[in-house]
Amino acid sequence: MAGVYIHIPYCRQACHYCDFHFSTNLQDQELMIKCLSQEISIRKDFLKEPVETIYFGGGTPSLLSVKSLDLLIKTLRTSFIVTNDAEITLEANPDDLSKSKLEQLIMAGINRLSIGIQSFDNTILSYLNRSHDAESALVALTDARQVGFSNISLDLIYAIPDLSMDMWRKTINTALEFKPEHISTYGLTIEDKTPFGTWLKKGQLKLMDEESAARQFETLGEMMLAAGYDQYEISNFSLPGMHSRHNSSYWTQTPYLGVGPGAHSYDGASRFSNVRSNPRYTQSIMDGKPDMEAELLHSKEKINEFILTTLRTKWGCNLEVLKTQLGDDLMARRQAYITQQQLAGLILVEHNVIRLTSRGKLLADKITEDLMVDDSD
Ligand code: SF4
């Protein structure tokens, strides 16, 4: 199986926390669509296996007209074998989702929506500089259900300064009222080249303390579990069987093609990164030579990527697979550390698989880093 990611590099306005690649200048959209379609055709031999997932991410893919999305899906279908049951996801902001647009999206073949809700509290939404308010999010969710979307994911953010526990609980409860098939959650991180990054440097933003952030994460886990959701990855919850097939493919080292400025691809051996600039991207496509960098993944990078991605999932890091497929005997390499973390109740080792416990998930980044191959190995 294989997947395709298409990066749509436009947003109506810049959220204060975001460092993704996007532009708020929507003028050159028509040329961009043409180039995205062209890149798909140019790279039609990149994937050797049928495409089972297509993901329109961004940026804000829901800004595109349905006609543009339709063109891109048709180009994908003519360039690759796309399976009949392919998961086709569109990331969307609530303010783009009128009822008629939702109906047209279904007609175009979109069968999964990932809606950037982030919060149901208007003070928080305006602090984040989101382009929508809570009311439009509620309307979009209701309409999406009414027109027939049966696979909806919501994004929510916690650990935002001034997000009280009460506000966080209310946001989770409101989300759960819609019984979304999937919820992705992110603890706010402050990136340098964002307005929040600037405010932090100037002392105008105070981060949530680690303990409060951990309590919001734990509360989330408890509420989701009580509502019947499976935390199949640290940041992702789904109703049974409704995990994101596209994201899961990233965690299982499945090849994927990334189309568009700033998109990444992986062919099983190397990673490719498209240039992160709209004008340079479109020019290179018009010249027939996509501007990208290739990086051959060496054994160390493959091992570390395997540990990093699998440890975050409920399936855990399979020591046998790591040893036989990538030649790394993690148990021998970090035996003392693993025993120490087991005794501390942060990891479990069962049937040759390492998994993080609930408490371990709070320290996932540190534990992962400690297990990775480093210069001393
Ligand atoms: S809408 Fe999404 S991609 Fe655009 S600025 Fe906001 S968070 Fe970033």
Tab-separated table of C-alpha atoms and ligand atoms in Angstrom:
chain	number	residue	atom	x	y	z
A	1	MET	CA	0.000	0.000	0.000
A	2	ALA	CA	1.048	3.624	-0.522
A	3	GLY	CA	-0.236	7.106	0.232
A	4	VAL	CA	-0.234	10.539	-1.362
A	5	TYR	CA	-0.074	13.841	0.516
A	6	ILE	CA	-0.921	17.065	-1.302
A	7	HIS	CA	0.128	20.304	0.343
A	8	ILE	CA	-2.148	23.284	-0.267
A	9	PRO	CA	-0.035	26.275	0.791
A	10	TYR	CA	-2.686	28.934	1.457
A	11	CYS	CA	-4.479	30.261	4.523
A	12	ARG	CA	-6.933	33.106	5.020
A	13	GLN	CA	-4.940	34.438	7.948
A	14	ALA	CA	-1.920	33.330	9.938
A	15	CYS	CA	-2.665	31.614	13.229
A	16	HIS	CA	-0.318	32.984	15.893
A	17	TYR	CA	1.235	29.582	16.666
A	18	CYS	CA	1.692	28.128	13.193
A	19	ASP	CA	4.983	27.534	11.404
A	20	PHE	CA	3.672	25.364	8.586
A	21	HIS	CA	4.379	26.434	5.036
A	22	PHE	CA	1.562	28.685	3.776
A	23	SER	CA	0.919	32.062	2.202
A	24	THR	CA	-1.982	34.431	2.854
A	25	ASN	CA	-1.618	35.791	-0.679
A	26	LEU	CA	-4.214	33.779	-2.575
A	27	GLN	CA	-3.533	35.390	-5.978
A	28	ASP	CA	-1.536	32.608	-7.617
A	29	GLN	CA	-3.892	29.744	-6.734
A	30	GLU	CA	-4.777	28.896	-10.313
A	31	LEU	CA	-1.116	28.474	-11.274
A	32	MET	CA	-0.479	26.458	-8.110
A	33	ILE	CA	-3.267	23.979	-8.940
A	34	LYS	CA	-1.894	23.569	-12.426
A	35	CYS	CA	1.582	22.882	-10.987
A	36	LEU	CA	0.310	20.450	-8.350
A	37	SER	CA	-1.456	18.524	-11.073
A	38	GLN	CA	1.683	18.616	-13.190
A	39	GLU	CA	3.885	17.404	-10.333
A	40	ILE	CA	1.573	14.407	-9.841
A	41	SER	CA	1.987	13.529	-13.517
A	42	ILE	CA	5.770	14.075	-13.489
A	43	ARG	CA	6.169	11.799	-10.444
A	44	LYS	CA	3.706	9.105	-11.469
A	45	ASP	CA	6.380	6.408	-11.255
A	46	PHE	CA	7.378	7.267	-7.684
A	47	LEU	CA	4.979	4.782	-6.095
A	48	LYS	CA	5.078	1.136	-7.069
A	49	GLU	CA	2.027	0.077	-5.098
A	50	PRO	CA	-1.656	1.021	-5.250
A	51	VAL	CA	-2.637	4.197	-3.438
A	52	GLU	CA	-4.865	3.535	-0.449
A	53	THR	CA	-4.862	6.983	1.114
A	54	ILE	CA	-4.916	10.533	-0.245
A	55	TYR	CA	-4.552	13.444	2.137
A	56	PHE	CA	-5.081	17.118	1.281
A	57	GLY	CA	-3.219	19.010	4.007
A	58	GLY	CA	-1.861	22.470	4.422
A	59	GLY	CA	-2.270	25.309	4.785
A	60	THR	CA	-6.002	25.219	4.304
A	61	PRO	CA	-7.109	22.850	1.541
A	62	SER	CA	-10.767	23.742	2.101
A	63	LEU	CA	-9.981	27.169	0.585
A	64	LEU	CA	-9.776	25.497	-2.808
A	65	SER	CA	-12.770	25.342	-5.084
A	66	VAL	CA	-14.323	21.915	-5.486
A	67	LYS	CA	-13.429	22.161	-9.180
A	68	SER	CA	-9.710	22.372	-8.258
A	69	LEU	CA	-9.943	19.461	-5.827
A	70	ASP	CA	-11.816	17.455	-8.416
A	71	LEU	CA	-9.056	18.105	-10.969
A	72	LEU	CA	-6.349	16.965	-8.530
A	73	ILE	CA	-8.241	13.791	-7.601
A	74	LYS	CA	-8.805	12.987	-11.276
A	75	THR	CA	-5.093	13.518	-12.009
A	76	LEU	CA	-4.222	11.175	-9.139
A	77	ARG	CA	-6.604	8.554	-10.489
A	78	THR	CA	-5.071	8.689	-13.940
A	79	SER	CA	-1.474	8.645	-12.601
A	80	PHE	CA	-1.804	5.886	-9.971
A	81	ILE	CA	-3.937	2.892	-9.195
A	82	VAL	CA	-6.178	4.292	-6.469
A	83	THR	CA	-8.029	1.552	-4.605
A	84	ASN	CA	-11.836	1.623	-4.548
A	85	ASP	CA	-11.942	2.029	-0.786
A	86	ALA	CA	-9.195	4.672	-0.635
A	87	GLU	CA	-9.410	7.048	2.315
A	88	ILE	CA	-9.509	10.573	0.861
A	89	THR	CA	-9.101	13.224	3.559
A	90	LEU	CA	-9.506	16.977	3.293
A	91	GLU	CA	-8.212	19.235	6.056
A	92	ALA	CA	-10.782	21.968	6.453
A	93	ASN	CA	-11.467	25.080	8.447
A	94	PRO	CA	-15.053	25.505	9.641
A	95	ASP	CA	-15.553	28.869	7.909
A	96	ASP	CA	-15.037	27.236	4.491
A	97	LEU	CA	-17.662	24.546	4.984
A	98	SER	CA	-21.004	25.825	3.725
A	99	LYS	CA	-23.632	23.144	3.315
A	100	SER	CA	-23.487	23.297	-0.464
A	101	LYS	CA	-19.702	23.020	-0.452
A	102	LEU	CA	-19.899	20.009	1.840
A	103	GLU	CA	-22.335	18.349	-0.563
A	104	GLN	CA	-20.012	19.025	-3.494
A	105	LEU	CA	-17.002	17.667	-1.578
A	106	ILE	CA	-18.784	14.352	-1.163
A	107	MET	CA	-19.567	14.330	-4.889
A	108	ALA	CA	-15.874	14.963	-5.648
A	109	GLY	CA	-14.899	11.865	-3.669
A	110	ILE	CA	-13.744	13.328	-0.340
A	111	ASN	CA	-14.785	10.743	2.250
A	112	ARG	CA	-13.021	12.017	5.367
A	113	LEU	CA	-12.898	15.524	6.844
A	114	SER	CA	-10.243	16.668	9.281
A	115	ILE	CA	-11.652	19.884	10.719
A	116	GLY	CA	-9.408	22.417	12.454
A	117	ILE	CA	-11.643	23.244	15.400
A	118	GLN	CA	-8.838	23.796	17.990
A	119	SER	CA	-11.266	25.105	20.646
A	120	PHE	CA	-14.948	25.801	21.187
A	121	ASP	CA	-14.115	28.887	23.239
A	122	ASN	CA	-14.187	32.214	21.369
A	123	THR	CA	-11.628	33.937	23.619
A	124	ILE	CA	-9.153	31.119	22.928
A	125	LEU	CA	-9.909	31.101	19.193
A	126	SER	CA	-9.289	34.800	18.930
A	127	TYR	CA	-6.095	34.519	21.039
A	128	LEU	CA	-4.865	31.897	18.530
A	129	ASN	CA	-5.975	34.188	15.660
A	130	ARG	CA	-8.134	31.498	14.110
A	131	SER	CA	-10.303	32.662	11.222
A	132	HIS	CA	-13.472	31.039	12.592
A	133	ASP	CA	-15.501	31.220	15.791
A	134	ALA	CA	-17.121	28.536	17.914
A	135	GLU	CA	-20.547	29.063	16.360
A	136	SER	CA	-19.315	28.436	12.820
A	137	ALA	CA	-17.550	25.282	14.054
A	138	LEU	CA	-20.819	23.967	15.506
A	139	VAL	CA	-22.696	24.720	12.281
A	140	ALA	CA	-20.001	23.091	10.117
A	141	LEU	CA	-20.029	19.928	12.207
A	142	THR	CA	-23.816	19.680	12.148
A	143	ASP	CA	-23.946	20.283	8.393
A	144	ALA	CA	-21.134	17.820	7.666
A	145	ARG	CA	-23.090	15.089	9.426
A	146	GLN	CA	-26.340	16.090	7.710
A	147	VAL	CA	-24.893	15.887	4.214
A	148	GLY	CA	-23.508	12.431	4.946
A	149	PHE	CA	-19.885	12.625	6.123
A	150	SER	CA	-19.462	9.513	8.245
A	151	ASN	CA	-15.745	9.900	8.936
A	152	ILE	CA	-14.901	13.167	10.675
A	153	SER	CA	-11.801	14.061	12.625
A	154	LEU	CA	-11.409	17.159	14.807
A	155	ASP	CA	-8.196	18.915	15.816
A	156	LEU	CA	-8.035	20.365	19.329
A	157	ILE	CA	-5.199	22.232	21.086
A	158	TYR	CA	-4.420	22.196	24.803
A	159	ALA	CA	-1.757	23.796	26.998
A	160	ILE	CA	-2.647	27.232	25.606
A	161	PRO	CA	-1.863	30.063	28.051
A	162	ASP	CA	-5.136	31.024	29.807
A	163	LEU	CA	-6.882	27.776	28.783
A	164	SER	CA	-8.368	26.806	32.155
A	165	MET	CA	-9.152	23.193	32.959
A	166	ASP	CA	-12.825	24.116	32.930
A	167	MET	CA	-12.577	25.552	29.390
A	168	TRP	CA	-10.616	22.489	28.235
A	169	ARG	CA	-13.218	20.088	29.647
A	170	LYS	CA	-16.011	22.068	27.972
A	171	THR	CA	-14.209	21.935	24.619
A	172	ILE	CA	-13.722	18.164	24.890
A	173	ASN	CA	-17.355	17.659	25.940
A	174	THR	CA	-18.647	19.772	23.062
A	175	ALA	CA	-16.482	17.801	20.633
A	176	LEU	CA	-17.774	14.515	22.041
A	177	GLU	CA	-21.405	15.593	21.561
A	178	PHE	CA	-20.799	15.183	17.817
A	179	LYS	CA	-19.320	11.703	18.263
A	180	PRO	CA	-16.515	12.373	15.775
A	181	GLU	CA	-14.851	9.203	14.532
A	182	HIS	CA	-11.453	10.683	15.309
A	183	ILE	CA	-9.847	13.424	17.399
A	184	SER	CA	-6.274	14.688	17.055
A	185	THR	CA	-4.921	16.799	19.881
A	186	TYR	CA	-1.805	18.900	20.166
A	187	GLY	CA	-0.129	20.493	23.151
A	188	LEU	CA	0.717	24.047	22.086
A	189	THR	CA	4.390	24.416	21.270
A	190	ILE	CA	5.929	27.792	20.603
A	191	GLU	CA	7.900	28.022	17.390
A	192	ASP	CA	10.490	30.764	16.879
A	193	LYS	CA	9.267	32.351	13.663
A	194	THR	CA	5.666	32.854	14.744
A	195	PRO	CA	3.913	35.741	16.533
A	196	PHE	CA	3.797	33.608	19.704
A	197	GLY	CA	7.555	33.001	19.352
A	198	THR	CA	8.142	36.775	19.145
A	199	TRP	CA	5.869	37.470	22.119
A	200	LEU	CA	7.661	34.827	24.152
A	201	LYS	CA	11.047	36.404	23.432
A	202	LYS	CA	9.706	39.809	24.437
A	203	GLY	CA	8.236	38.387	27.641
A	204	GLN	CA	4.685	39.069	26.430
A	205	LEU	CA	3.586	35.425	26.532
A	206	LYS	CA	3.688	33.179	29.544
A	207	LEU	CA	3.758	29.450	28.847
A	208	MET	CA	1.477	27.110	30.712
A	209	ASP	CA	3.479	25.356	33.426
A	210	GLU	CA	4.397	21.735	32.701
A	211	GLU	CA	2.260	20.296	35.467
A	212	SER	CA	-0.928	22.018	34.265
A	213	ALA	CA	-0.190	20.967	30.675
A	214	ALA	CA	0.292	17.362	31.832
A	215	ARG	CA	-3.015	17.502	33.739
A	216	GLN	CA	-4.823	18.700	30.599
A	217	PHE	CA	-3.295	15.834	28.630
A	218	GLU	CA	-4.278	13.307	31.308
A	219	THR	CA	-7.799	14.706	31.557
A	220	LEU	CA	-8.134	14.393	27.808
A	221	GLY	CA	-7.053	10.740	27.943
A	222	GLU	CA	-9.513	9.953	30.743
A	223	MET	CA	-12.454	11.668	29.036
A	224	MET	CA	-11.742	10.046	25.691
A	225	LEU	CA	-11.388	6.605	27.235
A	226	ALA	CA	-14.679	7.047	29.114
A	227	ALA	CA	-16.345	8.014	25.824
A	228	GLY	CA	-15.150	4.808	24.128
A	229	TYR	CA	-12.190	6.162	22.169
A	230	ASP	CA	-8.956	4.317	21.600
A	231	GLN	CA	-5.728	6.303	22.072
A	232	TYR	CA	-3.955	4.539	19.262
A	233	GLU	CA	-1.211	7.170	19.097
A	234	ILE	CA	-0.165	9.709	21.705
A	235	SER	CA	-1.949	12.579	19.959
A	236	ASN	CA	-4.690	10.590	18.227
A	237	PHE	CA	-7.920	9.020	19.416
A	238	SER	CA	-10.457	7.109	17.375
A	239	LEU	CA	-13.653	5.156	17.721
A	240	PRO	CA	-12.987	1.440	17.137
A	241	GLY	CA	-11.624	0.808	13.646
A	242	MET	CA	-11.658	4.492	12.674
A	243	HIS	CA	-7.992	5.391	13.056
A	244	SER	CA	-6.493	7.575	10.327
A	245	ARG	CA	-5.221	5.176	7.695
A	246	HIS	CA	-3.088	7.895	6.146
A	247	ASN	CA	-1.289	8.925	9.339
A	248	SER	CA	-0.850	5.301	10.352
A	249	SER	CA	1.028	4.689	7.119
A	250	TYR	CA	3.658	7.266	8.226
A	251	TRP	CA	4.182	5.259	11.407
A	252	THR	CA	4.600	1.981	9.567
A	253	GLN	CA	7.247	3.169	7.122
A	254	THR	CA	4.884	2.857	4.149
A	255	PRO	CA	6.061	4.712	1.006
A	256	TYR	CA	4.267	7.980	0.311
A	257	LEU	CA	4.450	10.713	-2.259
A	258	GLY	CA	4.265	14.323	-1.086
A	259	VAL	CA	3.170	16.840	-3.692
A	260	GLY	CA	3.381	20.628	-3.380
A	261	PRO	CA	5.721	23.188	-1.809
A	262	GLY	CA	7.277	21.944	1.416
A	263	ALA	CA	5.860	18.406	1.018
A	264	HIS	CA	7.943	15.348	1.912
A	265	SER	CA	8.055	11.963	0.204
A	266	TYR	CA	9.502	8.607	1.205
A	267	ASP	CA	10.196	5.679	-1.106
A	268	GLY	CA	11.386	3.143	1.451
A	269	ALA	CA	15.036	4.183	1.175
A	270	SER	CA	15.245	7.981	0.841
A	271	ARG	CA	13.328	11.006	1.982
A	272	PHE	CA	12.632	13.838	-0.461
A	273	SER	CA	11.732	17.403	0.555
A	274	ASN	CA	10.118	19.795	-1.901
A	275	VAL	CA	11.270	23.414	-1.796
A	276	ARG	CA	9.350	25.458	0.792
A	277	SER	CA	8.588	28.456	-1.393
A	278	ASN	CA	5.531	28.899	-3.635
A	279	PRO	CA	7.276	30.879	-6.438
A	280	ARG	CA	10.317	28.583	-6.534
A	281	TYR	CA	8.073	25.536	-6.490
A	282	THR	CA	5.849	26.662	-9.363
A	283	GLN	CA	8.837	27.801	-11.430
A	284	SER	CA	10.575	24.440	-11.005
A	285	ILE	CA	7.456	22.539	-12.017
A	286	MET	CA	7.002	24.730	-15.095
A	287	ASP	CA	10.628	23.943	-15.930
A	288	GLY	CA	9.737	20.239	-15.646
A	289	LYS	CA	12.192	19.616	-12.773
A	290	PRO	CA	10.621	19.669	-9.296
A	291	ASP	CA	12.941	21.519	-6.886
A	292	MET	CA	13.603	19.051	-4.075
A	293	GLU	CA	16.326	17.691	-1.866
A	294	ALA	CA	16.904	13.968	-1.460
A	295	GLU	CA	18.365	12.376	1.629
A	296	LEU	CA	19.334	8.725	1.633
A	297	LEU	CA	18.334	7.318	5.011
A	298	HIS	CA	21.180	5.417	6.623
A	299	SER	CA	20.710	2.600	9.039
A	300	LYS	CA	20.933	4.906	12.098
A	301	GLU	CA	18.200	7.220	10.785
A	302	LYS	CA	15.935	4.304	9.906
A	303	ILE	CA	16.352	2.788	13.357
A	304	ASN	CA	15.678	6.090	15.089
A	305	GLU	CA	12.664	6.813	12.926
A	306	PHE	CA	11.280	3.356	13.699
A	307	ILE	CA	11.707	3.901	17.462
A	308	LEU	CA	10.326	7.431	17.295
A	309	THR	CA	7.189	6.540	15.376
A	310	THR	CA	6.314	3.140	16.827
A	311	LEU	CA	6.814	4.064	20.453
A	312	ARG	CA	4.116	6.720	20.111
A	313	THR	CA	1.547	4.128	19.050
A	314	LYS	CA	-0.466	1.651	21.096
A	315	TRP	CA	1.162	-1.153	19.082
A	316	GLY	CA	4.540	-0.127	20.484
A	317	CYS	CA	8.104	-0.729	19.356
A	318	ASN	CA	8.521	-4.322	18.229
A	319	LEU	CA	12.027	-5.407	19.228
A	320	GLU	CA	12.002	-8.422	16.942
A	321	VAL	CA	11.112	-6.359	13.857
A	322	LEU	CA	13.741	-3.789	14.822
A	323	LYS	CA	16.342	-6.529	15.082
A	324	THR	CA	15.508	-8.587	12.022
A	325	GLN	CA	14.613	-5.752	9.618
A	326	LEU	CA	16.960	-3.002	10.783
A	327	GLY	CA	19.656	-4.932	12.619
A	328	ASP	CA	19.320	-3.086	15.925
A	329	ASP	CA	19.305	-5.050	19.175
A	330	LEU	CA	17.695	-2.334	21.278
A	331	MET	CA	17.284	-4.576	24.300
A	332	ALA	CA	21.013	-5.306	24.412
A	333	ARG	CA	21.931	-1.716	23.582
A	334	ARG	CA	19.838	-0.113	26.330
A	335	GLN	CA	19.133	-2.989	28.753
A	336	ALA	CA	19.903	-1.072	31.964
A	337	TYR	CA	17.857	1.950	30.892
A	338	ILE	CA	14.893	-0.192	29.824
A	339	THR	CA	14.871	-2.033	33.163
A	340	GLN	CA	15.067	1.279	35.008
A	341	GLN	CA	12.101	2.715	33.083
A	342	GLN	CA	10.109	-0.485	33.650
A	343	LEU	CA	10.687	-0.239	37.393
A	344	ALA	CA	9.677	3.424	37.290
A	345	GLY	CA	6.381	2.378	35.647
A	346	LEU	CA	7.016	4.382	32.488
A	347	ILE	CA	7.281	1.532	29.981
A	348	LEU	CA	6.026	-2.030	29.649
A	349	VAL	CA	7.924	-4.789	27.886
A	350	GLU	CA	5.676	-7.663	26.848
A	351	HIS	CA	6.056	-10.231	24.066
A	352	ASN	CA	9.169	-8.450	22.829
A	353	VAL	CA	7.340	-5.145	22.425
A	354	ILE	CA	8.051	-1.906	24.328
A	355	ARG	CA	5.040	0.274	25.083
A	356	LEU	CA	4.677	3.506	26.991
A	357	THR	CA	2.421	3.460	30.057
A	358	SER	CA	0.008	6.365	30.696
A	359	ARG	CA	2.666	8.075	32.790
A	360	GLY	CA	5.319	7.213	30.223
A	361	LYS	CA	3.313	9.022	27.530
A	362	LEU	CA	3.884	12.258	29.443
A	363	LEU	CA	7.625	11.741	28.994
A	364	ALA	CA	7.486	10.224	25.515
A	365	ASP	CA	9.964	12.635	23.923
A	366	LYS	CA	12.628	12.059	26.566
A	367	ILE	CA	12.233	8.267	26.629
A	368	THR	CA	12.340	8.094	22.834
A	369	GLU	CA	15.474	10.192	22.711
A	370	ASP	CA	17.136	7.985	25.316
A	371	LEU	CA	16.364	4.835	23.301
A	372	MET	CA	17.601	6.157	19.978
A	373	VAL	CA	20.991	5.304	18.521
A	374	ASP	CA	23.445	8.088	19.305
A	375	ASP	CA	27.141	8.727	18.750
A	376	SER	CA	28.102	6.627	21.787
A	377	ASP	CA	26.530	3.467	20.242
B	1	SF4	S1	-5.126	27.533	9.293
B	1	SF4	FE1	-3.740	25.828	9.808
B	1	SF4	S2	-2.020	26.000	8.393
B	1	SF4	FE2	-3.145	27.947	8.311
B	1	SF4	S3	-2.087	29.280	9.732
B	1	SF4	FE3	-3.750	28.310	10.858
B	1	SF4	S4	-2.874	26.439	11.760
B	1	SF4	FE4	-1.455	27.169	10.165
